[in-house]
XYZ file of C-alpha atoms in Angstrom:
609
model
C 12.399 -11.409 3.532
C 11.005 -8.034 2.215
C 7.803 -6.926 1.341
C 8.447 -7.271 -2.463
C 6.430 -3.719 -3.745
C 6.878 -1.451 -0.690
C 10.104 0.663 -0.987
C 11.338 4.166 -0.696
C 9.209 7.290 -0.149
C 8.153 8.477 -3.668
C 9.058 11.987 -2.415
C 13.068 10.955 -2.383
C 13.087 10.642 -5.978
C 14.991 13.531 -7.433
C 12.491 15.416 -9.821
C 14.365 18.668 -11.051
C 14.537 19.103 -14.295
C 18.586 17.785 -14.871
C 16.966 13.918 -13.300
C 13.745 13.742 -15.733
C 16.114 15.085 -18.467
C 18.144 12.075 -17.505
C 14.908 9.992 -17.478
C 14.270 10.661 -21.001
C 17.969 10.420 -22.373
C 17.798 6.566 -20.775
C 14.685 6.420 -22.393
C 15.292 7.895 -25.860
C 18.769 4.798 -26.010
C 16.318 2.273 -25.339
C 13.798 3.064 -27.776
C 16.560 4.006 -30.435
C 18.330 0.241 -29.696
C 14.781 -1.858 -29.884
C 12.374 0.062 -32.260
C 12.211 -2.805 -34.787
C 12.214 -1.848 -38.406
C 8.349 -1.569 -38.784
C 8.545 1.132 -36.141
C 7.409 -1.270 -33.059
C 8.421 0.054 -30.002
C 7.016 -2.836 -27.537
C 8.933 -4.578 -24.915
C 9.803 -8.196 -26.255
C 8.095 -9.937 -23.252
C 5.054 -7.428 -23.031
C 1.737 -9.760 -23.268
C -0.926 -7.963 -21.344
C -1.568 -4.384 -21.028
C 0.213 -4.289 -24.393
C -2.545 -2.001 -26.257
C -1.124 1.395 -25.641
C 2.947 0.439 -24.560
C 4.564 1.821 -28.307
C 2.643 4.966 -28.395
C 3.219 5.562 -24.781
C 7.187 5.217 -25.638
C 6.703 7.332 -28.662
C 4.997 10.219 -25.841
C 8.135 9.613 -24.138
C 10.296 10.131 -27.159
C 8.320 13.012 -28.271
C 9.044 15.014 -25.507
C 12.966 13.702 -24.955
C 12.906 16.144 -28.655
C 11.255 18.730 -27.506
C 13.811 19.252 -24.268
C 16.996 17.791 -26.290
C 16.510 18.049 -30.228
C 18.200 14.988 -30.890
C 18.545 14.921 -34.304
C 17.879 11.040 -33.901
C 14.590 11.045 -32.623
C 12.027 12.962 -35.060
C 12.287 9.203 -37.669
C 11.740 7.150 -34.381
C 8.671 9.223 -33.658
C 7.139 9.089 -37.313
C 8.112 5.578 -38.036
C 6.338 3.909 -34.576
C 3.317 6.280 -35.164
C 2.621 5.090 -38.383
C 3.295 0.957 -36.561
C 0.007 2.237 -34.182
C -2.042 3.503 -36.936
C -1.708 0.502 -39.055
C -1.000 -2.444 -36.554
C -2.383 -1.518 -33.289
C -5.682 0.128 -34.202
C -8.495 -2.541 -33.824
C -12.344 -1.856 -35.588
C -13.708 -5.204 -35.393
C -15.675 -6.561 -32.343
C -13.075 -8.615 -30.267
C -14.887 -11.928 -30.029
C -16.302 -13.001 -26.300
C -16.179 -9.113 -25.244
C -19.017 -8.754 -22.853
C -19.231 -5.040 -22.416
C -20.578 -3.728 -25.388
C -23.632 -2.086 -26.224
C -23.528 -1.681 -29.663
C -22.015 -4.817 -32.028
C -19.756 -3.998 -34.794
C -19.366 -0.202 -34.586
C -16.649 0.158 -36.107
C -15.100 2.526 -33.762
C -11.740 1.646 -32.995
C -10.089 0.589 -29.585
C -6.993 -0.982 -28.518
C -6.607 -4.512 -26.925
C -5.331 -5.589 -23.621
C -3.786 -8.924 -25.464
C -3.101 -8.609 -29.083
C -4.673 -12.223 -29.431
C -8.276 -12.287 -30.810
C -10.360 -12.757 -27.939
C -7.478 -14.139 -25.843
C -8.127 -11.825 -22.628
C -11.378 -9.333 -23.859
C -12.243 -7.987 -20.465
C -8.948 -5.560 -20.402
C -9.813 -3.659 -23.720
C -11.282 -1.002 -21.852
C -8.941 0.306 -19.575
C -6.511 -0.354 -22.502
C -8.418 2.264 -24.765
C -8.558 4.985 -22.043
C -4.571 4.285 -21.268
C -4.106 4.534 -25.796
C -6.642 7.505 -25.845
C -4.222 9.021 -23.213
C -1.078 7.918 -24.987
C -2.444 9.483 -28.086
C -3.338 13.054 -26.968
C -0.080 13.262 -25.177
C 1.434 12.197 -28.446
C 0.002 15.021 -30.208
C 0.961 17.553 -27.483
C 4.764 16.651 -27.109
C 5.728 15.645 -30.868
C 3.055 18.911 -32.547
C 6.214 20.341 -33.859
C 7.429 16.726 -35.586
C 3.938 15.331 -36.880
C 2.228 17.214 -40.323
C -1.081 18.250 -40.599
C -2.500 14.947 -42.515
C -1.064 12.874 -39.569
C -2.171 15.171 -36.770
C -5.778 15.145 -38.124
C -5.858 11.388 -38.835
C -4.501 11.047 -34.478
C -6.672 13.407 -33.197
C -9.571 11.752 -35.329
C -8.571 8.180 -33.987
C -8.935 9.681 -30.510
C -12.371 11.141 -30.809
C -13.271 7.641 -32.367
C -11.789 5.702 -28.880
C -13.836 8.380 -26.915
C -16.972 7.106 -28.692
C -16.062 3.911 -28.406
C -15.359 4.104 -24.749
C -18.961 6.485 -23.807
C -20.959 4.892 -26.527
C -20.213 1.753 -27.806
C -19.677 0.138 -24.228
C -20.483 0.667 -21.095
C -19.051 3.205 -19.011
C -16.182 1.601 -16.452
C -17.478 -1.830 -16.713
C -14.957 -2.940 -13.908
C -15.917 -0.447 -11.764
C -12.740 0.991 -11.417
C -12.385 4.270 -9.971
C -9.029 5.136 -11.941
C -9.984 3.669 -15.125
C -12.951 5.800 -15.158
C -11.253 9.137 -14.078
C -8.507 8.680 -16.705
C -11.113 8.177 -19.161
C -12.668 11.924 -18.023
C -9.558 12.972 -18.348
C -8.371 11.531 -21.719
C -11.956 13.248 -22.778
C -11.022 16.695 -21.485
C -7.546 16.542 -23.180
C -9.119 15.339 -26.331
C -11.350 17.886 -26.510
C -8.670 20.837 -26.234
C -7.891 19.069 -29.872
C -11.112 18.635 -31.591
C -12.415 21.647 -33.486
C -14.632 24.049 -31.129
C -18.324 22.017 -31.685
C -16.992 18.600 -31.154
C -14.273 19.839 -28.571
C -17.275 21.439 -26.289
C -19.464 18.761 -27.306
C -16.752 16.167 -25.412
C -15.950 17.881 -22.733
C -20.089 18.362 -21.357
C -19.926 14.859 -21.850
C -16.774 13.834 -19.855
C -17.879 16.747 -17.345
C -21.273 14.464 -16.952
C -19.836 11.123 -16.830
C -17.729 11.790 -13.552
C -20.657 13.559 -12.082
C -23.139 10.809 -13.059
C -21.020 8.226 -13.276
C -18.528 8.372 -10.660
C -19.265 11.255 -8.189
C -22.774 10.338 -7.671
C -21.262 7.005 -6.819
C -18.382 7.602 -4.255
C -18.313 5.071 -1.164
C -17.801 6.000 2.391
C -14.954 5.194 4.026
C -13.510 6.294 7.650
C -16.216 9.445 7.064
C -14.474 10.415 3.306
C -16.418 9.903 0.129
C -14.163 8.301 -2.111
C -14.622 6.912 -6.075
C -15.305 3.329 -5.872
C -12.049 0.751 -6.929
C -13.181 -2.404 -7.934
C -15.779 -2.615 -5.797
C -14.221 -1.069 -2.643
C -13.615 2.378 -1.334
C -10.126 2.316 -1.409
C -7.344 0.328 -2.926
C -3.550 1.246 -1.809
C -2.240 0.602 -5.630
C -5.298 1.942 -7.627
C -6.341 4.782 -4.840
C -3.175 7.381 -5.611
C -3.368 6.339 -9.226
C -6.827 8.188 -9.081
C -5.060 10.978 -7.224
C -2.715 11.830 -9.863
C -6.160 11.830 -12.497
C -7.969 13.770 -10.245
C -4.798 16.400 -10.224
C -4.873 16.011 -13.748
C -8.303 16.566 -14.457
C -8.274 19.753 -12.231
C -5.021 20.899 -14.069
C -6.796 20.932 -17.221
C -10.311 21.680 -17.052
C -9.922 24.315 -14.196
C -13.398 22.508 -12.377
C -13.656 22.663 -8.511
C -14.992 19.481 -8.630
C -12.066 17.476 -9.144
C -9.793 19.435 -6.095
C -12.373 19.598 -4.141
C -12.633 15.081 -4.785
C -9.055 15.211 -4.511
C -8.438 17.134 -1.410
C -10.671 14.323 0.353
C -9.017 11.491 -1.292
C -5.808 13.498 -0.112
C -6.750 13.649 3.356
C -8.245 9.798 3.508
C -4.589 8.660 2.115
C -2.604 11.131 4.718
C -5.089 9.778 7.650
C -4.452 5.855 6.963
C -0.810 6.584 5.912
C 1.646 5.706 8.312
C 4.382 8.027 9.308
C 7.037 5.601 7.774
C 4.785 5.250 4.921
C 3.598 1.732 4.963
C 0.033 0.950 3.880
C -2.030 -2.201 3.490
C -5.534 -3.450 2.142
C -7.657 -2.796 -1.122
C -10.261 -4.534 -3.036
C -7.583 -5.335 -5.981
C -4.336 -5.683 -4.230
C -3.086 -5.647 -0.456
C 0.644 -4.406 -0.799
C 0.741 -3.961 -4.444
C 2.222 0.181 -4.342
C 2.385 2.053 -7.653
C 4.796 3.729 -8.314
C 5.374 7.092 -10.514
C 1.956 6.448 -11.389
C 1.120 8.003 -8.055
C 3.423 11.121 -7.995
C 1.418 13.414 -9.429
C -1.234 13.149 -7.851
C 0.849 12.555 -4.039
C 2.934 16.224 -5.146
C -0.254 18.173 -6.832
C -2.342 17.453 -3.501
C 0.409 17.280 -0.858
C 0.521 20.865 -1.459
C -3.111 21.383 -1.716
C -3.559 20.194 1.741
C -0.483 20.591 3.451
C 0.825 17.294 4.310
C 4.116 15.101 3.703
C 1.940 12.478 1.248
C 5.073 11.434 -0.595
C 6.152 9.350 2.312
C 4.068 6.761 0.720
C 6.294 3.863 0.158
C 5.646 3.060 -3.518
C 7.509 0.658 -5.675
C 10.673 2.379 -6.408
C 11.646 0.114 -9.625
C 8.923 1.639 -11.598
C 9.849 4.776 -9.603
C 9.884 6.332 -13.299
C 8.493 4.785 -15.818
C 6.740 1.062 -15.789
C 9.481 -1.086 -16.882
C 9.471 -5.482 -17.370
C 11.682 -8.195 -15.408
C 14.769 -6.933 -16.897
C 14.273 -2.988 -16.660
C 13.919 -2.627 -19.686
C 11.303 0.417 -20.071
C 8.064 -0.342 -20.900
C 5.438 2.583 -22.500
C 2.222 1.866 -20.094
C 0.943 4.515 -18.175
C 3.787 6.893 -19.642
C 1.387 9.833 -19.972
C 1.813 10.054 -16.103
C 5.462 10.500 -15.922
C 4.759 13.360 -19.095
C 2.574 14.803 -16.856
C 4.658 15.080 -13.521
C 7.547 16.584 -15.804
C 5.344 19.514 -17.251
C 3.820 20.422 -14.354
C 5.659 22.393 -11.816
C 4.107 21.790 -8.363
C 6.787 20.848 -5.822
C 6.194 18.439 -2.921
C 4.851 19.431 0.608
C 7.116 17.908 2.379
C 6.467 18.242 6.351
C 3.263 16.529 8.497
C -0.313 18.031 8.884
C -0.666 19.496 12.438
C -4.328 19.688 12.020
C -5.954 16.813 14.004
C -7.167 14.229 12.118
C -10.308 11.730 13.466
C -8.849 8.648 11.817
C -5.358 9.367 12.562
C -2.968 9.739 15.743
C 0.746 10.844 14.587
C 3.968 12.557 15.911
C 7.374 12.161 15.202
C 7.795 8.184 14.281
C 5.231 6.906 15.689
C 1.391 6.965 14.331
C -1.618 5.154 14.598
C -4.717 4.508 11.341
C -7.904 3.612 12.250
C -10.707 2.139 10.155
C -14.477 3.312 10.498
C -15.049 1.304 13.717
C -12.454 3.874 15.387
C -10.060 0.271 16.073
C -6.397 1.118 15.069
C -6.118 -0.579 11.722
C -1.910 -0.124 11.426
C 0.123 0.936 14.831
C 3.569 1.665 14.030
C 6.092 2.745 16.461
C 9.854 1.978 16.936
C 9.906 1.486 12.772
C 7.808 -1.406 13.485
C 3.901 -1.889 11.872
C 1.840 -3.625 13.829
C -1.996 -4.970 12.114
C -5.094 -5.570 13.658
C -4.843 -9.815 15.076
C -6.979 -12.094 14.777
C -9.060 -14.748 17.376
C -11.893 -16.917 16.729
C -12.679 -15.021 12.954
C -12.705 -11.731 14.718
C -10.130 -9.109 14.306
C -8.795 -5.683 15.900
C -7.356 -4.389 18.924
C -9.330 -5.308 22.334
C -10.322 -7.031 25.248
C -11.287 -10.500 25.008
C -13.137 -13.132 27.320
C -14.023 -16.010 26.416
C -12.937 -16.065 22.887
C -14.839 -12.710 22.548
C -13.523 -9.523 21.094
C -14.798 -6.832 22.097
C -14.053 -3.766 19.818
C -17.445 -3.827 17.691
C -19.294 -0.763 18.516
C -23.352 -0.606 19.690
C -23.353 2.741 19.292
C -21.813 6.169 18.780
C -17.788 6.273 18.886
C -16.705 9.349 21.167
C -13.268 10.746 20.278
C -11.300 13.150 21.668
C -7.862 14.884 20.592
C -5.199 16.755 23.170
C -2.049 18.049 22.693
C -0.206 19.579 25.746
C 3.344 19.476 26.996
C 5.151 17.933 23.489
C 2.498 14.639 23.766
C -0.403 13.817 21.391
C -3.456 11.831 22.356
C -6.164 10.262 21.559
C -9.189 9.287 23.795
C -11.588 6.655 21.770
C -14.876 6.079 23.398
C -16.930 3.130 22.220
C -20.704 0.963 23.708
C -19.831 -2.627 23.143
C -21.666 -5.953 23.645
C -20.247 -9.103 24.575
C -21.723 -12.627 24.333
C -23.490 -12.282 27.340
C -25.774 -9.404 26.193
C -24.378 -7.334 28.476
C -23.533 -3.221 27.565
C -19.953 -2.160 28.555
C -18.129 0.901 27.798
C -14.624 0.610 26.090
C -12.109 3.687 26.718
C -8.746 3.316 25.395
C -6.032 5.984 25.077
C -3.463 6.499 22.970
C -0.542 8.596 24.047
C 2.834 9.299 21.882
C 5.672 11.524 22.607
C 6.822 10.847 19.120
C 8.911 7.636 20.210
C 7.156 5.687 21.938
C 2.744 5.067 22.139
C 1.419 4.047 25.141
C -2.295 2.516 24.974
C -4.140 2.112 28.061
C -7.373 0.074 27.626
C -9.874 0.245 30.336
C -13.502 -1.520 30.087
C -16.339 -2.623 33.234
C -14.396 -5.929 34.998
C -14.764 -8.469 32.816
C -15.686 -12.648 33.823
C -13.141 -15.299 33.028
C -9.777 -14.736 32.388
C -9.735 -11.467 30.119
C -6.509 -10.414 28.076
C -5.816 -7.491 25.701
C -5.376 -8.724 21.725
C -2.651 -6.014 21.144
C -1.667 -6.807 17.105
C 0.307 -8.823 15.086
C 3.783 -7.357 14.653
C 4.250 -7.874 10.512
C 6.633 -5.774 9.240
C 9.816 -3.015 10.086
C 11.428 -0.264 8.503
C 14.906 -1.837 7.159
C 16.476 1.299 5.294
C 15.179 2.271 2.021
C 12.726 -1.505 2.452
C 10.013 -2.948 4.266
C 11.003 -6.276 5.903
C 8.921 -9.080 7.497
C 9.156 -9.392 10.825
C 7.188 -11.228 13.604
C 8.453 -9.908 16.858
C 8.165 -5.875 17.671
C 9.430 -4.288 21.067
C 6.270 -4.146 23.349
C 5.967 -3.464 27.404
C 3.205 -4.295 29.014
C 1.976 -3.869 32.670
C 0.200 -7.131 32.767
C 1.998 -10.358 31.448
C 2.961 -9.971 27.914
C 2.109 -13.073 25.358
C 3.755 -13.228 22.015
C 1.158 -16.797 20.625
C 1.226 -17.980 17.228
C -1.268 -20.378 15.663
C -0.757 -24.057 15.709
C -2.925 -24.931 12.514
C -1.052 -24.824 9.617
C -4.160 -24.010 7.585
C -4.601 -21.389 5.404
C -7.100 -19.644 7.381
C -4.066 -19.341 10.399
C -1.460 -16.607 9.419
C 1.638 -17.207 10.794
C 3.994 -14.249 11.104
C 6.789 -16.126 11.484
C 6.280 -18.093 7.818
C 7.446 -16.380 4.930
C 3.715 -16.032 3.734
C 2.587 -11.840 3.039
C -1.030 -10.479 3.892
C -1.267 -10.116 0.671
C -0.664 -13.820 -0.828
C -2.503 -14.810 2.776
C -5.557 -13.257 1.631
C -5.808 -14.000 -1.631
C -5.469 -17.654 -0.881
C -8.685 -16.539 1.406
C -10.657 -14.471 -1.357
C -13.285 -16.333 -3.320
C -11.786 -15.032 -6.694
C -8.420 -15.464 -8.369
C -5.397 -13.362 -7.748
C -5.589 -9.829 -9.171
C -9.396 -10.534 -9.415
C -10.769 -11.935 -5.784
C -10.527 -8.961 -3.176
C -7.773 -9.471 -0.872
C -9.913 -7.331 1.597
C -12.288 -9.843 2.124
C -10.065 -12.766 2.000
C -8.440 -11.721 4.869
C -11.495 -11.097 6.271
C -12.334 -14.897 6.702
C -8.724 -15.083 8.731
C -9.486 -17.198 11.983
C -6.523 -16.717 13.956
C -2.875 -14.982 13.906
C -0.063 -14.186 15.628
C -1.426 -12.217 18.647
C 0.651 -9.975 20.829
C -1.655 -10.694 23.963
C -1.241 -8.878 27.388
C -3.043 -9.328 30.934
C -4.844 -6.790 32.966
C -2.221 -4.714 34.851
C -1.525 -5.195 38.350
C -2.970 -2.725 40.923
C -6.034 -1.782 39.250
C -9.282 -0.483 40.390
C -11.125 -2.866 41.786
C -14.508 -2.089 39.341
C -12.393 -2.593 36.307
C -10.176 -4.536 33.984
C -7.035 -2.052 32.894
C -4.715 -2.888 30.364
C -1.302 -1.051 29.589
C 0.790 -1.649 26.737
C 3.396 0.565 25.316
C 5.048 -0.165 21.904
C 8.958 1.486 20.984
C 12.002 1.193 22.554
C 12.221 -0.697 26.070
C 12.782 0.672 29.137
C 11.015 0.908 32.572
C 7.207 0.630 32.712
C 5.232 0.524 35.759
C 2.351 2.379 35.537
C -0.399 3.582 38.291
C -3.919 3.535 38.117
C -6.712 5.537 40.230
C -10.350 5.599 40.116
C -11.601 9.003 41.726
C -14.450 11.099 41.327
C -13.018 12.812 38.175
C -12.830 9.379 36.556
C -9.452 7.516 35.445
C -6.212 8.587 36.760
C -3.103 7.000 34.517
C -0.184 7.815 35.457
C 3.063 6.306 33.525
C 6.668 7.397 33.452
C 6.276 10.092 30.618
C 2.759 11.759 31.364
C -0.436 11.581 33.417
C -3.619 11.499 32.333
C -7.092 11.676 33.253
C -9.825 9.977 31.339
C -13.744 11.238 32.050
C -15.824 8.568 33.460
C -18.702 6.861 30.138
C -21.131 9.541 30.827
C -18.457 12.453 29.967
C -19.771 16.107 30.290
C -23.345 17.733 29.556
C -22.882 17.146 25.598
C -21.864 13.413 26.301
C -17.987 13.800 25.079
C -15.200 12.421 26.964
C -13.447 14.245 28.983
C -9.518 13.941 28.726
C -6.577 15.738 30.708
C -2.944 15.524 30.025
C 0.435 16.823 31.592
C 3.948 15.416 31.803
């Protein structure tokens, strides 16, 4: 099977001006063959998100004239603008909304589901995505709307924005991308609004992402990033805020939002795989937008100089969102607008800047999370995730059950390049059952096929073995399949176990089963509402590549060698001298500093071929 939402590289989509012109022509014979005769321009089997789909199609349609002046589309535009204003425009409380602050405003908003009261919660993302729809609207059909109409849009968008900042409260779902696109829906706005109300509007959106969602950022693998959900990071939602962010900077000129976006840029390039597969999120595992995301991956893969549209997103809404059939569908179409006015090209080769949370060259590339533990290996197109033993997860030593890859302590890291390798020496105080301190160094080594990872650690009691990862998925052309085998070597005796419960809380790689639906059977919360992060989280066991301490060793320590990529011959040597570790493999030796390191405390590394 495939990973149903991970596909090609967003950055393979043509995007010159002859392919979005094509975009919109597709587009335009849609809308033309289903606007209904009271202008609707909805999908037949759109239900939810359904508040801001027809004007998002009429954005589209509005700016298909502009670049072709089809003589057919200027009644298309009028009619469904007039089916918004009088059917889709809602001033009465929805009944069972929880959010709001002020009862029976009057100030219009637009509904996530049409029915009264049927799914409340949604209406306000879905009046930040109409708000958007609506100034975009005004922007790309100016030349086809009259003055009366243009005044009675632009006043139904200043009413949304006071219905979003005042009525309610401000990103009641915590969502970093809701909120941003509401900023930014506020700074376009207020390039409409006559000068006192336009300036008036855009202090206030300025403040609400400095108050409201700056001041609030969460730390993750040492980057400050806008809360999603309730996490720091969500692989669907997380470039959606990208593209606002690039948005928000595009319009209102502010620092602020490159200087947000540059680290959010970084973050995503750092726990990116070279092949670009990604997993984890408070909202949705391996749910990838699609040309949601390009805006913000092209903007900032130029800002900081990195390949970011490698990210696998979900090529079938690779343009526009569209429903089962592919027929298009108008949410979120402000963002493909967007990507086609603005001119920024993609960035297309690797950082060579050293990253902390990152190890990468050629095909192969290692992410780690906070705890400096590799949180995706991938080498020989194969992605490999942290396993799982006894409720604990990550890459490690373990005796008696125990993993040890929690760190007591300050993680020491050190990056070399020399002689066409990359490495990375990872440093970390851990504490077993037993109370007592050891020091954990393991090194990662890639020539750009192949990683080696030597793990060395204090001799350990019992019968210790290396938990190496579960092999999940491989690169299978323009898809991501499932997979639970990867090509590994190992110097020790090499263990490919899978668990023998068939309980939920035992993943299987061999079953059919993704992380994703894994750990939302885990999360306390329904799909699309529990976080799959912390579902997966209560994982007991897994598949578990699991290798033995190599052969020849020093006799003070346990030494583990693994290398993942193609097979071949792998014997490595091992010596313990007065300059600390020697490793020496067919491709490279390398010295590792003994715990104490030099006068400032870091570990020392050498390298050579």
């Amino acid at each position: 099977m495939h990973l149903p939402h991970q596909r090609g590289p967003l950055h393979d989509l043509p995007d010159t001006p002859e392919a979005y012109d094509a975009v919109l022509a597709d587009v335009a014979e849609q809308a033309l063959a289903r606007i209904t005769p009271e202008g609707n321009l909805e999908h037949p089997d759109c239900v939810d998100d359904i508040g801001d789909t027809s004007l998002g199609v009429t954005s589209l349609l509005g700016l298909a004239y502009q670049r072709s002046k089809d003589p057919r589309l200027p009644e298309a535009v009028l009619s469904s603008l007039r089916f918004h204003l009088r059917e889709r425009v809602y001033t009465d409380d929805n009944p069972g909304y929880p959010n709001l602050r002020v009862r029976n405003s009057g100030l219009p908003y637009a509904r996530y589901t049409l029915e009264a009261g049927a799914h409340p919660i949604g209406d306000w993302p879905s009046t930040v995505w109409a708000l958007l729809q609506l100034v975009n609207v005004v922007e790309t059909a100016s030349s086809l709307i009259d003055d009366e109409t243009r005044h009675e849009l632009i006043q139904l968008g200043h009413g949304y924005w006071r219905w979003l900042t005042e009525a309610t409260f401000f990103n009641p779902q915590e969502a970093g991308n809701q909120a941003i696109g509401c900023v930014v829906g506020g700074l376009m706005l207020a390039r409409q609004l006559p000068a006192r109300d336009g300036d008036t509007v855009r202090e206030r959106a300025l403040r609400l992402y400095e108050e409201k969602i700056r001041a609030h950022r969460v730390r993750d693998r040492g980057a400050l990033l806008p809360p999603e959900h309730g996490g720091a990071y969500d692989n669907n939602y997380g470039p959606i805020s990208l593209s606002f962010l690039a948005q928000a900077h595009l319009v209102s000129g502010e620092d602020m939002f490159a200087e947000d976006g540059d680290t959010l840029a970084r973050y995503l390039d750092a726990r990116l795989t070279t092949g670009g597969f990604d997993n984890g999120g408070p909202r949705y595992s391996e749910q990838h937008s699609g040309f949601e995301s390009v805006l913000g991956l092209r903007y900032f893969s130029r800002r900081v100089g990195s390949d970011l549209g490698r990210y696998r997103g979900d090529t079938r809404w690779g343009r526009h969102a569209v429903k089962a059939d592919g027929g298009v569908d108008g949410h979120f179409a402000w963002m493909l607008i967007w990507q086609i006015l603005h001119s920024t090209r993609w960035h297309r080769e690797p950082s060579t800047a050293a990253a902390r949370h990152q190890l990468r060259a050629g095909t192969v590339s290692v992410a780690f999370d906070d705890r400096m533990t590799p949180a995706v290996v991938e080498a020989g197109g194969t992605y490999y995730l942290p396993a799982a033993v006894n409720r604990q997860h990550g890459f490690g030593p373990v005796t008696d059950g125990f993993l040890l890859c929690r760190p007591m302590g300050e993680v020491r890291v050190r990056d070399l390049s020399a002689d066409g390798l990359k490495a990375k020496l990872v440093t970390k105080p851990v504490v077993g059952r037993d109370h007592v301190l050891r020091h954990i160094r393991s090194l990662y080594v890639t020539d750009g096929t192949h990683l080696w990872l030597t793990v060395a650690v204090e001799r350990l009691p019992g019968m210790p073995y290396l938990l190496a990862g579960l092999p999940y998925a491989a690169d299978d052309g323009d898809r991501v399949r499932r997979v639970a085998a990867g090509e590994v070597t190992a110097a020790g005796e090499l263990r490919l176990t899978h668990p023998e419960s068939e309980r939920t809380d035992h993943f299987d790689a061999r079953s059919e089963t993704t992380q994703e639906l894994a750990a939302f059977a885990l999360a306390a919360d329904p799909r699309g509402y529990g976080n799959p992060d912390q579902g997966w989280r209560h994982l007991v066991a897994s598949t578990a590549l699991e290798v033995d301490p190599a052969p020849g060793g020093p006799e003070d320590l346990h030494v583990f060698a693994v290398r993942y990529g193609p097979e071949g011959p792998f014997s490595p040597e091992f010596e313990l001298g007065t300059q600390g570790l020697t490793v020496r493999t067919e491709a490279f030796t390398a010295v590792i500093g003994e715990p104490a390191g030099n006068a400032d405390g870091e570990p020392e590394l050498t390298l050579h071929r």
